């Protein structure tokens, strides 16, 4: 009878360990305006921010609001980077350059709670020859909203609040802000906030499982 109870305990602990270990941590994303540049008729994720980029005449810049984990999975603007389609009716002018801009506020799924994304639009900015992408955007899409770190938070008033906040994989629930070191608080080593069981819990269950197996083995030896 004792052996049967111990065996049942071992099997139950083994099942619990398997279930807890099977659930991978949920990746966190960030809700923000991503910045894109045209290249070969396609969108390319910009390697610098709009405040420092100085596009040449004939360039196309894109801005897309979405929830993304990183630049690798960030959503592109849904309008193709076509300079002629956007700026073809704006004649060149000495001392200026023309920058085609695509502003895509994204989908309702990516919108902050209580807000509705406006329609996507395009505009041709005619600005000074030394203007940055941020200055070109400001000339056609005011007001722009920035945070204290010069991160672009809102275009034409959308969204009204928030700035690059970390959200869960579903894009609905705000989570902890990034740590002072720049690494998201939920991704630090040893942090179990990502959704999976902690290493200590798994190790403890494994130890109990091993002890239970040893008890069963000892019980069998005594009954021989």
Coordinates of C-alpha atoms in Angstrom, one line a residue:
X1 CA 0.0 0.0 0.0
X2 CA 2.8 2.3 0.9
X3 CA 4.6 1.6 -2.4
X4 CA 1.4 2.4 -4.3
X5 CA 1.0 5.7 -2.6
X6 CA 4.6 6.7 -3.2
X7 CA 4.4 5.7 -6.8
X8 CA 1.3 7.8 -7.2
X9 CA 3.1 10.8 -5.7
X10 CA 6.1 10.3 -8.0
X11 CA 3.8 10.2 -11.0
X12 CA 1.9 13.3 -9.9
X13 CA 5.0 15.3 -9.3
X14 CA 6.4 14.2 -12.6
X15 CA 3.3 15.4 -14.4
X16 CA 3.4 18.8 -12.6
X17 CA 7.1 19.2 -13.5
X18 CA 6.3 18.5 -17.2
X19 CA 3.4 20.9 -17.3
X20 CA 5.3 23.7 -15.6
X21 CA 8.4 23.2 -17.7
X22 CA 6.4 23.1 -21.0
X23 CA 5.1 26.7 -20.8
X24 CA 7.6 29.1 -22.6
X25 CA 7.9 32.6 -21.4
X26 CA 5.8 35.1 -23.3
X27 CA 7.8 37.5 -25.3
X28 CA 7.2 41.2 -24.5
X29 CA 6.6 43.8 -27.1
X30 CA 6.7 47.6 -27.2
X31 CA 4.1 50.0 -28.6
X32 CA 5.8 52.7 -30.5
X33 CA 6.2 54.6 -33.8
X34 CA 8.9 52.9 -35.9
X35 CA 10.8 54.8 -38.5
X36 CA 11.4 53.5 -42.1
X37 CA 13.3 54.5 -45.1
X38 CA 13.0 53.5 -48.8
X39 CA 15.5 51.3 -50.5
X40 CA 15.0 49.6 -53.9
X41 CA 11.3 50.2 -53.8
X42 CA 11.0 48.5 -50.4
X43 CA 10.8 49.6 -46.8
X44 CA 14.0 49.3 -44.7
X45 CA 14.0 49.8 -40.9
X46 CA 16.0 52.9 -40.3
X47 CA 19.3 52.5 -38.5
X48 CA 19.1 56.0 -36.9
X49 CA 16.3 58.2 -35.5
X50 CA 14.4 60.8 -37.5
X51 CA 16.0 63.6 -35.5
X52 CA 19.4 62.8 -36.9
X53 CA 18.5 61.4 -40.4
X54 CA 18.9 63.9 -43.2
X55 CA 17.3 62.4 -46.3
X56 CA 18.2 63.6 -49.8
X57 CA 15.7 65.1 -52.2
X58 CA 13.5 62.3 -53.6
X59 CA 13.6 60.1 -50.5
X60 CA 10.7 58.4 -48.9
X61 CA 10.3 58.1 -45.2
X62 CA 7.7 56.0 -43.4
X63 CA 6.3 56.0 -39.8
X64 CA 4.3 53.0 -38.5
X65 CA 2.6 52.7 -35.1
X66 CA 2.4 49.1 -33.8
X67 CA 3.3 46.7 -31.1
X68 CA 6.6 45.0 -31.9
X69 CA 9.2 42.9 -30.1
X70 CA 12.2 44.3 -32.1
X71 CA 13.2 45.7 -35.5
X72 CA 13.0 42.2 -36.9
X73 CA 9.3 41.8 -36.4
X74 CA 8.3 45.5 -36.6
X75 CA 5.3 46.2 -38.8
X76 CA 6.1 48.1 -42.0
X77 CA 4.0 51.0 -43.3
X78 CA 1.2 49.5 -45.4
X79 CA 1.6 52.1 -48.2
X80 CA 4.4 51.4 -50.7
X81 CA 7.3 53.9 -50.8
X82 CA 6.5 55.6 -54.1
X83 CA 8.0 59.0 -54.4
X84 CA 6.3 60.0 -57.6
X85 CA 2.9 59.0 -56.3
X86 CA 3.3 61.2 -53.3
X87 CA 5.4 64.1 -54.5
X88 CA 5.0 64.0 -58.3
X89 CA 2.7 67.1 -58.2
X90 CA 5.1 69.2 -56.1
X91 CA 7.6 71.0 -58.3
X92 CA 11.2 71.3 -57.3
X93 CA 12.3 74.6 -55.7
X94 CA 15.8 76.1 -55.3
X95 CA 17.1 75.7 -51.8
X96 CA 14.7 73.0 -50.8
X97 CA 14.3 69.3 -51.1
X98 CA 11.1 67.1 -51.3
X99 CA 10.6 64.2 -48.9
X100 CA 7.7 61.8 -49.4
X101 CA 6.2 60.8 -46.1
X102 CA 3.9 57.8 -45.3
X103 CA 2.2 58.0 -41.9
X104 CA 0.5 54.8 -40.9
X105 CA -1.1 54.8 -37.4
X106 CA -1.6 51.1 -37.5
X107 CA -4.5 48.9 -36.6
X108 CA -7.1 48.9 -33.8
X109 CA -5.4 45.8 -32.3
X110 CA -2.2 47.9 -31.7
X111 CA -4.0 51.0 -30.4
X112 CA -3.8 52.0 -26.8
X113 CA -6.9 51.3 -24.8
X114 CA -9.7 53.8 -25.5
X115 CA -8.1 55.2 -28.7
X116 CA -8.9 54.6 -32.4
X117 CA -6.1 55.0 -34.9
X118 CA -6.7 57.6 -37.6
X119 CA -6.5 56.8 -41.3
X120 CA -3.1 56.2 -42.9
X121 CA -2.0 59.1 -45.1
X122 CA 0.8 60.3 -47.3
X123 CA 2.2 63.8 -47.7
X124 CA 5.0 65.6 -49.6
X125 CA 7.2 67.8 -47.3
X126 CA 9.2 70.5 -49.1
X127 CA 11.8 71.6 -46.6
X128 CA 15.3 73.1 -46.4
X129 CA 18.2 71.2 -47.9
X130 CA 19.7 70.5 -44.5
X131 CA 16.4 69.4 -42.8
X132 CA 16.1 66.2 -40.9
X133 CA 13.4 63.6 -41.2
X134 CA 11.8 64.9 -38.0
X135 CA 11.7 68.4 -39.4
X136 CA 10.1 67.1 -42.6
X137 CA 7.5 65.2 -40.6
X138 CA 6.8 68.3 -38.4
X139 CA 6.1 70.4 -41.5
X140 CA 3.1 68.2 -42.5
X141 CA 2.0 66.3 -39.4
X142 CA 1.9 68.6 -36.3
X143 CA 1.6 68.3 -33.4
X144 CA 4.5 65.9 -32.7
X145 CA 5.0 64.6 -29.2
X146 CA 8.4 63.6 -27.8
X147 CA 9.5 62.3 -24.4
X148 CA 12.5 63.5 -22.3
X149 CA 14.8 61.1 -24.2
X150 CA 13.8 62.6 -27.6
X151 CA 11.8 59.5 -28.5
X152 CA 8.9 60.2 -30.9
X153 CA 5.7 59.4 -29.0
X154 CA 2.9 60.9 -31.0
X155 CA 2.2 62.1 -34.6
X156 CA -0.7 64.5 -35.2
X157 CA -1.9 63.9 -31.7
X158 CA -1.9 60.1 -32.0
X159 CA -1.7 58.4 -29.5
X160 CA -2.7 61.0 -26.9
X161 CA -0.6 59.4 -24.2
X162 CA 2.0 56.8 -23.7
X163 CA 5.5 56.5 -25.2
X164 CA 7.2 53.2 -26.1
X165 CA 5.6 51.3 -23.2
X166 CA 6.2 47.6 -22.8
X167 CA 3.1 45.5 -23.2
X168 CA 2.4 41.8 -23.1
X169 CA 2.4 39.6 -26.2
X170 CA -1.3 40.4 -26.8
X171 CA -0.6 44.1 -26.9
X172 CA -3.2 44.9 -24.2
X173 CA -1.7 44.9 -20.8
X174 CA 1.0 47.4 -19.7
X175 CA 3.9 45.9 -17.9
X176 CA 6.9 47.1 -16.0
X177 CA 9.0 49.9 -17.6
X178 CA 12.5 49.2 -18.8
X179 CA 15.3 49.1 -16.2
X180 CA 17.9 51.8 -15.9
X181 CA 20.3 49.6 -17.8
X182 CA 18.1 49.6 -20.9
X183 CA 17.1 46.0 -20.5
X184 CA 13.3 45.3 -20.1
X185 CA 12.7 44.6 -16.4
X186 CA 10.8 41.4 -17.3
X187 CA 13.7 40.0 -19.3
X188 CA 16.5 40.2 -16.7
X189 CA 18.3 37.0 -15.8
X190 CA 16.5 35.2 -13.0
X191 CA 13.3 37.2 -13.4
X192 CA 10.2 34.9 -13.7
X193 CA 7.8 37.7 -14.7
X194 CA 7.9 36.4 -18.3
X195 CA 5.3 33.7 -17.6
X196 CA 7.4 30.5 -17.0
X197 CA 8.2 28.9 -13.7
X198 CA 11.3 30.0 -11.9
X199 CA 14.4 27.9 -12.0
X200 CA 14.2 27.4 -8.2
X201 CA 10.7 26.0 -8.4
X202 CA 11.7 23.5 -11.1
X203 CA 14.8 22.5 -9.2
X204 CA 12.7 21.9 -6.0
X205 CA 10.2 19.8 -7.8
X206 CA 13.0 17.8 -9.4
X207 CA 14.5 17.1 -6.0
X208 CA 11.2 16.0 -4.5
X209 CA 10.7 13.8 -7.5
X210 CA 14.1 12.2 -7.0
X211 CA 13.4 11.6 -3.3
X212 CA 10.0 10.0 -4.1
X213 CA 11.7 7.6 -6.6
X214 CA 14.3 6.7 -4.0
X215 CA 11.6 5.9 -1.4
X216 CA 9.8 3.6 -3.8
X217 CA 13.1 1.8 -4.6
X218 CA 13.9 1.4 -0.8
X219 CA 10.3 0.1 -0.2
X220 CA 10.8 -2.5 -2.9
X221 CA 14.1 -3.7 -1.4
X222 CA 12.6 -4.2 2.0
X223 CA 9.8 -6.3 0.7
X224 CA 12.1 -8.7 -1.3

